[in-house]
PDB file of C-alpha atoms and ligand atoms in Angstrom:
ATOM      1  CA  UNK A 168      -9.016  -1.290 -20.869  1.00 52.00           C
ATOM      2  CA  UNK A 169     -10.892  -4.522 -20.195  1.00 69.00           C
ATOM      3  CA  UNK A 170     -14.462  -5.385 -20.981  1.00 94.00           C
ATOM      4  CA  UNK A 171     -14.895  -7.460 -17.864  1.00 98.00           C
ATOM      5  CA  UNK A 172     -13.136  -7.334 -14.500  1.00 98.00           C
ATOM      6  CA  UNK A 173     -13.338 -10.528 -12.454  1.00 98.00           C
ATOM      7  CA  UNK A 174     -12.017 -10.339  -8.914  1.00 98.00           C
ATOM      8  CA  UNK A 175     -11.352 -13.166  -6.471  1.00 98.00           C
ATOM      9  CA  UNK A 176      -9.976 -13.227  -2.944  1.00 98.00           C
ATOM     10  CA  UNK A 177      -6.805 -14.752  -1.565  1.00 98.00           C
ATOM     11  CA  UNK A 178      -7.156 -17.631   0.952  1.00 98.00           C
ATOM     12  CA  UNK A 179      -8.100 -16.665   4.496  1.00 98.00           C
ATOM     13  CA  UNK A 180      -8.914 -18.097   7.891  1.00 94.00           C
ATOM     14  CA  UNK A 181      -6.013 -20.542   7.839  1.00 89.00           C
ATOM     15  CA  UNK A 182      -7.019 -22.132   4.521  1.00 91.00           C
ATOM     16  CA  UNK A 183      -4.513 -22.412   1.703  1.00 94.00           C
ATOM     17  CA  UNK A 184      -6.897 -22.232  -1.249  1.00 98.00           C
ATOM     18  CA  UNK A 185      -9.811 -20.085  -2.317  1.00 98.00           C
ATOM     19  CA  UNK A 186     -11.879 -21.079  -5.381  1.00 98.00           C
ATOM     20  CA  UNK A 187     -12.501 -17.403  -6.138  1.00 98.00           C
ATOM     21  CA  UNK A 188      -8.761 -16.765  -6.434  1.00 98.00           C
ATOM     22  CA  UNK A 189      -8.341 -19.761  -8.718  1.00 98.00           C
ATOM     23  CA  UNK A 190     -11.176 -18.676 -11.015  1.00 98.00           C
ATOM     24  CA  UNK A 191      -9.958 -15.052 -11.158  1.00 98.00           C
ATOM     25  CA  UNK A 192      -6.527 -16.315 -12.240  1.00 98.00           C
ATOM     26  CA  UNK A 193      -7.953 -18.833 -14.706  1.00 98.00           C
ATOM     27  CA  UNK A 194     -10.167 -16.339 -16.547  1.00 98.00           C
ATOM     28  CA  UNK A 195      -7.499 -13.630 -16.719  1.00 98.00           C
ATOM     29  CA  UNK A 196      -6.694 -12.905 -20.362  1.00 97.00           C
ATOM     30  CA  UNK A 197      -9.521 -15.046 -21.737  1.00 98.00           C
ATOM     31  CA  UNK A 198     -12.546 -13.991 -23.733  1.00 97.00           C
ATOM     32  CA  UNK A 199     -15.998 -14.781 -22.320  1.00 97.00           C
ATOM     33  CA  UNK A 200     -19.279 -13.989 -24.065  1.00 95.00           C
ATOM     34  CA  UNK A 201     -17.390 -11.751 -26.497  1.00 94.00           C
ATOM     35  CA  UNK A 202     -15.807  -9.751 -23.642  1.00 96.00           C
ATOM     36  CA  UNK A 203     -12.095  -9.538 -22.839  1.00 97.00           C
ATOM     37  CA  UNK A 204     -11.573 -10.541 -19.199  1.00 98.00           C
ATOM     38  CA  UNK A 205      -9.033  -9.276 -16.680  1.00 98.00           C
ATOM     39  CA  UNK A 206      -8.771 -11.252 -13.429  1.00 98.00           C
ATOM     40  CA  UNK A 207      -7.454  -9.764 -10.194  1.00 98.00           C
ATOM     41  CA  UNK A 208      -6.961 -11.257  -6.723  1.00 98.00           C
ATOM     42  CA  UNK A 209      -7.888  -9.026  -3.794  1.00 98.00           C
ATOM     43  CA  UNK A 210      -6.415  -9.076  -0.264  1.00 98.00           C
ATOM     44  CA  UNK A 211      -8.514 -10.270   2.681  1.00 98.00           C
ATOM     45  CA  UNK A 212      -7.538  -7.088   4.477  1.00 98.00           C
ATOM     46  CA  UNK A 213      -9.766  -4.224   5.512  1.00 98.00           C
ATOM     47  CA  UNK A 214      -6.766  -1.884   5.416  1.00 97.00           C
ATOM     48  CA  UNK A 215      -5.689  -2.847   1.869  1.00 98.00           C
ATOM     49  CA  UNK A 216      -8.951  -3.789   0.122  1.00 98.00           C
ATOM     50  CA  UNK A 217     -10.104  -0.333  -0.995  1.00 98.00           C
ATOM     51  CA  UNK A 218      -6.737   0.534  -2.605  1.00 98.00           C
ATOM     52  CA  UNK A 219      -6.566  -2.806  -4.411  1.00 98.00           C
ATOM     53  CA  UNK A 220     -10.102  -2.372  -5.728  1.00 98.00           C
ATOM     54  CA  UNK A 221      -9.482   1.221  -6.787  1.00 97.00           C
ATOM     55  CA  UNK A 222      -6.340   0.192  -8.623  1.00 97.00           C
ATOM     56  CA  UNK A 223      -8.134  -2.651 -10.404  1.00 97.00           C
ATOM     57  CA  UNK A 224     -10.942  -0.320 -11.500  1.00 96.00           C
ATOM     58  CA  UNK A 225      -8.527   2.440 -12.598  1.00 95.00           C
ATOM     59  CA  UNK A 226      -6.342   0.089 -14.589  1.00 96.00           C
ATOM     60  CA  UNK A 227      -9.101  -1.834 -16.327  1.00 95.00           C
ATOM     61  CA  UNK A 228     -12.006   0.641 -16.564  1.00 95.00           C
ATOM     62  CA  UNK A 229     -14.346  -2.311 -17.136  1.00 96.00           C
ATOM     63  CA  UNK A 230     -17.850  -2.242 -18.540  1.00 95.00           C
ATOM     64  CA  UNK A 231     -18.818  -5.159 -16.282  1.00 97.00           C
ATOM     65  CA  UNK A 232     -17.522  -6.287 -12.879  1.00 98.00           C
ATOM     66  CA  UNK A 233     -18.070  -9.747 -11.445  1.00 98.00           C
ATOM     67  CA  UNK A 234     -16.506 -10.262  -8.021  1.00 98.00           C
ATOM     68  CA  UNK A 235     -16.165 -13.666  -6.396  1.00 99.00           C
ATOM     69  CA  UNK A 236     -15.558 -14.935  -2.890  1.00 98.00           C
ATOM     70  CA  UNK A 237     -15.712 -18.111  -0.842  1.00 98.00           C
ATOM     71  CA  UNK A 238     -18.600 -18.745   1.557  1.00 98.00           C
ATOM     72  CA  UNK A 239     -17.326 -21.847   3.368  1.00 96.00           C
ATOM     73  CA  UNK A 240     -20.181 -24.220   4.183  1.00 93.00           C
ATOM     74  CA  UNK A 241     -22.530 -22.770   1.562  1.00 96.00           C
ATOM     75  CA  UNK A 242     -24.129 -25.490  -0.524  1.00 97.00           C
ATOM     76  CA  UNK A 243     -24.641 -23.655  -3.808  1.00 98.00           C
ATOM     77  CA  UNK A 244     -23.645 -20.660  -5.904  1.00 98.00           C
ATOM     78  CA  UNK A 245     -25.000 -17.560  -4.193  1.00 98.00           C
ATOM     79  CA  UNK A 246     -25.798 -14.375  -6.109  1.00 98.00           C
ATOM     80  CA  UNK A 247     -25.466 -11.484  -3.687  1.00 98.00           C
ATOM     81  CA  UNK A 248     -27.893  -8.606  -4.038  1.00 98.00           C
ATOM     82  CA  UNK A 249     -26.620  -6.201  -1.375  1.00 98.00           C
ATOM     83  CA  UNK A 250     -23.520  -4.819   0.340  1.00 98.00           C
ATOM     84  CA  UNK A 251     -24.096  -3.069   3.674  1.00 98.00           C
ATOM     85  CA  UNK A 252     -22.108  -0.359   5.427  1.00 98.00           C
ATOM     86  CA  UNK A 253     -20.951  -2.625   8.241  1.00 98.00           C
ATOM     87  CA  UNK A 254     -17.712  -4.440   9.055  1.00 98.00           C
ATOM     88  CA  UNK A 255     -17.999  -6.910  11.907  1.00 98.00           C
ATOM     89  CA  UNK A 256     -15.504  -9.758  12.188  1.00 98.00           C
ATOM     90  CA  UNK A 257     -14.200 -10.516  15.671  1.00 97.00           C
ATOM     91  CA  UNK A 258     -12.006 -13.321  14.240  1.00 97.00           C
ATOM     92  CA  UNK A 259      -9.846 -10.858  12.268  1.00 98.00           C
ATOM     93  CA  UNK A 260      -8.739 -10.501   8.650  1.00 98.00           C
ATOM     94  CA  UNK A 261      -5.440 -11.658   7.091  1.00 98.00           C
ATOM     95  CA  UNK A 262      -3.616  -8.751   8.789  1.00 98.00           C
ATOM     96  CA  UNK A 263      -5.021  -9.858  12.145  1.00 98.00           C
ATOM     97  CA  UNK A 264      -7.215  -6.746  12.243  1.00 98.00           C
ATOM     98  CA  UNK A 265     -10.534  -7.267  14.000  1.00 98.00           C
ATOM     99  CA  UNK A 266     -13.629  -5.201  13.487  1.00 97.00           C
ATOM    100  CA  UNK A 267     -16.698  -4.754  15.653  1.00 97.00           C
ATOM    101  CA  UNK A 268     -19.788  -2.729  14.679  1.00 98.00           C
ATOM    102  CA  UNK A 269     -17.683  -0.577  12.363  1.00 98.00           C
ATOM    103  CA  UNK A 270     -18.959   1.453   9.415  1.00 98.00           C
ATOM    104  CA  UNK A 271     -17.033   0.755   6.203  1.00 98.00           C
ATOM    105  CA  UNK A 272     -17.618   4.380   5.187  1.00 98.00           C
ATOM    106  CA  UNK A 273     -18.622   6.480   8.212  1.00 97.00           C
ATOM    107  CA  UNK A 274     -21.591   8.624   7.194  1.00 97.00           C
ATOM    108  CA  UNK A 275     -21.943   6.757   3.889  1.00 97.00           C
ATOM    109  CA  UNK A 276     -25.144   5.225   2.519  1.00 98.00           C
ATOM    110  CA  UNK A 277     -26.479   2.229   4.481  1.00 98.00           C
ATOM    111  CA  UNK A 278     -26.122  -0.112   1.510  1.00 98.00           C
ATOM    112  CA  UNK A 279     -25.356  -0.468  -2.167  1.00 98.00           C
ATOM    113  CA  UNK A 280     -27.313  -2.991  -4.237  1.00 98.00           C
ATOM    114  CA  UNK A 281     -25.458  -5.061  -6.820  1.00 98.00           C
ATOM    115  CA  UNK A 282     -26.547  -4.197 -10.333  1.00 97.00           C
ATOM    116  CA  UNK A 283     -26.023  -7.391 -12.321  1.00 97.00           C
ATOM    117  CA  UNK A 284     -29.200  -8.979 -13.715  1.00 97.00           C
ATOM    118  CA  UNK A 285     -29.137 -11.425 -10.788  1.00 98.00           C
ATOM    119  CA  UNK A 286     -32.525 -12.994 -11.557  1.00 98.00           C
ATOM    120  CA  UNK A 287     -31.594 -13.683 -15.184  1.00 98.00           C
ATOM    121  CA  UNK A 288     -28.244 -15.107 -14.065  1.00 98.00           C
ATOM    122  CA  UNK A 289     -30.012 -17.325 -11.526  1.00 98.00           C
ATOM    123  CA  UNK A 290     -32.279 -18.668 -14.251  1.00 98.00           C
ATOM    124  CA  UNK A 291     -29.319 -19.277 -16.583  1.00 98.00           C
ATOM    125  CA  UNK A 292     -27.445 -21.177 -13.866  1.00 98.00           C
ATOM    126  CA  UNK A 293     -30.439 -23.304 -12.940  1.00 98.00           C
ATOM    127  CA  UNK A 294     -31.135 -24.047 -16.610  1.00 98.00           C
ATOM    128  CA  UNK A 295     -27.525 -25.227 -16.915  1.00 98.00           C
ATOM    129  CA  UNK A 296     -28.033 -27.577 -13.960  1.00 98.00           C
ATOM    130  CA  UNK A 297     -25.945 -25.519 -11.531  1.00 98.00           C
ATOM    131  CA  UNK A 298     -27.442 -25.174  -8.024  1.00 98.00           C
ATOM    132  CA  UNK A 299     -27.760 -21.460  -7.258  1.00 98.00           C
ATOM    133  CA  UNK A 300     -29.792 -19.016  -5.228  1.00 98.00           C
ATOM    134  CA  UNK A 301     -30.245 -15.308  -4.659  1.00 98.00           C
ATOM    135  CA  UNK A 302     -28.977 -13.924  -1.365  1.00 98.00           C
ATOM    136  CA  UNK A 303     -29.767 -10.702   0.471  1.00 98.00           C
ATOM    137  CA  UNK A 304     -26.769 -10.723   2.780  1.00 98.00           C
ATOM    138  CA  UNK A 305     -23.121 -11.272   1.975  1.00 98.00           C
ATOM    139  CA  UNK A 306     -22.240 -11.162   5.691  1.00 98.00           C
ATOM    140  CA  UNK A 307     -20.123  -8.455   7.332  1.00 98.00           C
ATOM    141  CA  UNK A 308     -16.640  -9.611   6.354  1.00 98.00           C
ATOM    142  CA  UNK A 309     -14.464  -8.725   3.372  1.00 98.00           C
ATOM    143  CA  UNK A 310     -16.847  -9.937   0.640  1.00 98.00           C
ATOM    144  CA  UNK A 311     -19.543  -7.614   1.884  1.00 98.00           C
ATOM    145  CA  UNK A 312     -16.940  -4.831   2.054  1.00 98.00           C
ATOM    146  CA  UNK A 313     -15.990  -5.583  -1.562  1.00 98.00           C
ATOM    147  CA  UNK A 314     -19.613  -5.116  -2.670  1.00 98.00           C
ATOM    148  CA  UNK A 315     -20.078  -1.956  -0.626  1.00 98.00           C
ATOM    149  CA  UNK A 316     -16.788  -0.376  -1.757  1.00 98.00           C
ATOM    150  CA  UNK A 317     -17.344  -1.258  -5.421  1.00 98.00           C
ATOM    151  CA  UNK A 318     -20.824   0.290  -5.280  1.00 98.00           C
ATOM    152  CA  UNK A 319     -19.413   3.394  -3.608  1.00 97.00           C
ATOM    153  CA  UNK A 320     -16.498   3.792  -6.029  1.00 97.00           C
ATOM    154  CA  UNK A 321     -18.702   3.368  -9.084  1.00 96.00           C
ATOM    155  CA  UNK A 322     -21.195   5.902  -7.679  1.00 95.00           C
ATOM    156  CA  UNK A 323     -18.361   8.390  -7.035  1.00 93.00           C
ATOM    157  CA  UNK A 324     -17.083   7.980 -10.580  1.00 88.00           C
ATOM    158  CA  UNK A 325     -20.596   8.129 -12.009  1.00 79.00           C
ATOM    159  CA  UNK A 326     -19.540   4.962 -13.832  1.00 75.00           C
ATOM    160  CA  UNK A 327     -22.560   2.987 -14.867  1.00 83.00           C
ATOM    161  CA  UNK A 328     -20.821  -0.389 -15.169  1.00 94.00           C
ATOM    162  CA  UNK A 329     -23.023  -3.168 -13.781  1.00 97.00           C
ATOM    163  CA  UNK A 330     -21.349  -5.020 -10.920  1.00 97.00           C
ATOM    164  CA  UNK A 331     -22.172  -8.062  -8.882  1.00 98.00           C
ATOM    165  CA  UNK A 332     -20.856 -10.519  -6.379  1.00 98.00           C
ATOM    166  CA  UNK A 333     -20.983 -14.308  -6.396  1.00 99.00           C
ATOM    167  CA  UNK A 334     -20.298 -16.334  -3.269  1.00 98.00           C
ATOM    168  CA  UNK A 335     -18.947 -19.836  -3.967  1.00 98.00           C
ATOM    169  CA  UNK A 336     -18.931 -23.048  -1.912  1.00 98.00           C
ATOM    170  CA  UNK A 337     -15.760 -24.883  -0.891  1.00 97.00           C
ATOM    171  CA  UNK A 338     -14.066 -27.059  -3.481  1.00 98.00           C
ATOM    172  CA  UNK A 339     -14.323 -30.824  -2.741  1.00 98.00           C
ATOM    173  CA  UNK A 340     -10.553 -30.976  -2.019  1.00 97.00           C
ATOM    174  CA  UNK A 341     -10.953 -28.306   0.679  1.00 97.00           C
ATOM    175  CA  UNK A 342     -13.718 -30.240   2.406  1.00 96.00           C
ATOM    176  CA  UNK A 343     -11.699 -33.464   2.227  1.00 96.00           C
ATOM    177  CA  UNK A 344      -8.750 -31.666   3.878  1.00 95.00           C
ATOM    178  CA  UNK A 345     -11.004 -30.095   6.531  1.00 94.00           C
ATOM    179  CA  UNK A 346     -12.655 -33.413   7.394  1.00 94.00           C
ATOM    180  CA  UNK A 347      -9.259 -35.163   7.601  1.00 94.00           C
ATOM    181  CA  UNK A 348      -8.101 -32.406   9.946  1.00 93.00           C
ATOM    182  CA  UNK A 349     -11.012 -33.198  12.256  1.00 92.00           C
ATOM    183  CA  UNK A 350     -13.708 -30.722  11.185  1.00 90.00           C
ATOM    184  CA  UNK A 351     -17.256 -31.946  11.585  1.00 87.00           C
ATOM    185  CA  UNK A 352     -18.452 -33.197   8.196  1.00 84.00           C
ATOM    186  CA  UNK A 353     -21.961 -31.761   8.618  1.00 83.00           C
ATOM    187  CA  UNK A 354     -22.581 -28.550   6.678  1.00 77.00           C
ATOM    188  CA  UNK A 355     -19.444 -29.082   4.595  1.00 92.00           C
ATOM    189  CA  UNK A 356     -20.953 -28.808   1.160  1.00 96.00           C
ATOM    190  CA  UNK A 357     -18.683 -28.440  -1.850  1.00 98.00           C
ATOM    191  CA  UNK A 358     -18.758 -27.951  -5.607  1.00 98.00           C
ATOM    192  CA  UNK A 359     -16.144 -28.830  -8.240  1.00 98.00           C
ATOM    193  CA  UNK A 360     -14.077 -25.843  -9.338  1.00 98.00           C
ATOM    194  CA  UNK A 361     -14.938 -26.429 -13.011  1.00 98.00           C
ATOM    195  CA  UNK A 362     -18.649 -26.035 -12.271  1.00 98.00           C
ATOM    196  CA  UNK A 363     -18.050 -22.820 -10.324  1.00 98.00           C
ATOM    197  CA  UNK A 364     -15.901 -21.531 -13.195  1.00 98.00           C
ATOM    198  CA  UNK A 365     -18.742 -22.338 -15.609  1.00 98.00           C
ATOM    199  CA  UNK A 366     -21.169 -20.475 -13.323  1.00 98.00           C
ATOM    200  CA  UNK A 367     -18.878 -17.435 -13.469  1.00 98.00           C
ATOM    201  CA  UNK A 368     -18.780 -17.574 -17.271  1.00 98.00           C
ATOM    202  CA  UNK A 369     -22.555 -17.917 -17.465  1.00 98.00           C
ATOM    203  CA  UNK A 370     -22.944 -14.880 -15.198  1.00 98.00           C
ATOM    204  CA  UNK A 371     -20.665 -12.868 -17.473  1.00 98.00           C
ATOM    205  CA  UNK A 372     -22.409 -14.066 -20.643  1.00 97.00           C
ATOM    206  CA  UNK A 373     -25.857 -13.296 -19.239  1.00 97.00           C
ATOM    207  CA  UNK A 374     -24.821  -9.862 -17.987  1.00 97.00           C
ATOM    208  CA  UNK A 375     -23.131  -8.908 -21.259  1.00 96.00           C
ATOM    209  CA  UNK A 376     -26.161 -10.073 -23.190  1.00 93.00           C
ATOM    210  CA  UNK A 377     -28.591  -8.046 -21.116  1.00 87.00           C
ATOM    211  CA  UNK A 378     -26.259  -5.044 -21.427  1.00 70.00           C
ATOM    212  CA  UNK A 379     -26.463  -5.281 -25.193  1.00 62.00           C
ATOM    213  CA  UNK A 380     -30.242  -5.607 -25.012  1.00 61.00           C
ATOM    214  CA  UNK A 381     -30.479  -2.509 -22.804  1.00 56.00           C
ATOM    215  CA  UNK A 382     -28.134  -0.531 -25.090  1.00 60.00           C
ATOM    216  CA  UNK A 383     -30.170  -1.548 -28.182  1.00 58.00           C
ATOM    217  CA  UNK A 384     -33.450  -0.592 -26.515  1.00 59.00           C
ATOM    218  CA  UNK A 385     -31.987   2.762 -25.464  1.00 57.00           C
ATOM    219  CA  UNK A 386     -30.705   3.526 -28.967  1.00 60.00           C
ATOM    220  CA  UNK A 387     -34.172   2.765 -30.416  1.00 59.00           C
ATOM    221  CA  UNK A 388     -36.018   5.111 -28.057  1.00 50.00           C
TER     222      UNK A 388
HETATM  223  N1  PCA B 655     -14.736 -14.888   1.498  1.00 87.94           N
HETATM  224  C1  PCA B 655     -14.819 -14.005   2.637  1.00 87.94           C
HETATM  225  C2  PCA B 655     -13.752 -12.972   2.427  1.00 87.94           C
HETATM  226  C3  PCA B 655     -12.889 -13.481   1.335  1.00 87.94           C
HETATM  227  C4  PCA B 655     -13.636 -14.623   0.752  1.00 87.94           C
HETATM  228  O1  PCA B 655     -13.312 -15.267  -0.258  1.00 87.94           O
HETATM  229  C5  PCA B 655     -16.218 -13.452   2.855  1.00 87.94           C
HETATM  230  O2  PCA B 655     -17.197 -14.160   2.550  1.00 87.94           O
HETATM  231  O3  PCA B 655     -16.376 -12.328   3.312  1.00 87.94           O
END
């Protein structure tokens, strides 16, 4: 049993690195904010994602879940507030499977909101000098599916663990490689991996802290 589950995604779209994968591996087995962290890397595959997520949740039974993914071109850390019941990616996933106008869970709820204290995390990141913003759409690719499926699985288990999703920019090395390969340098923002790792830790610390505050308030009432 872990206190905190951190998930990242494998590389996709022809890239060979994903900062979310590197952070999930780096935090695995560490202690953050007094919580024991397990890190898992998820497949960029619509067919395999749900099983991988279910397995991670079953094996760790976490009291907090922080999922990470790469949003190439994004200029800052993005705290996602919503996962919608839609898969739409004509360019295909890592299995080459394409999706158009598809429901992730046919007949399921339209959306699941993330339940981390996103506003408090935003304030903690900004106070630490880390550029960050709240976001109301995680797109319609695998990161959105991760949010939606996590929300659905937790609801089905009646597990009250807070969960959230953080989209990360490219690492500087990725942008350098993309520009050398001929990509247009405009809209190629990046952030050092160490800063994104610190943002992840701050999110965990803030969430664990507000969990304790909520538990204390509940035990007083
Ligand atoms: N980013 C993609 C999927 C995997 C990842 O790291 C996304 O934003 O959906």
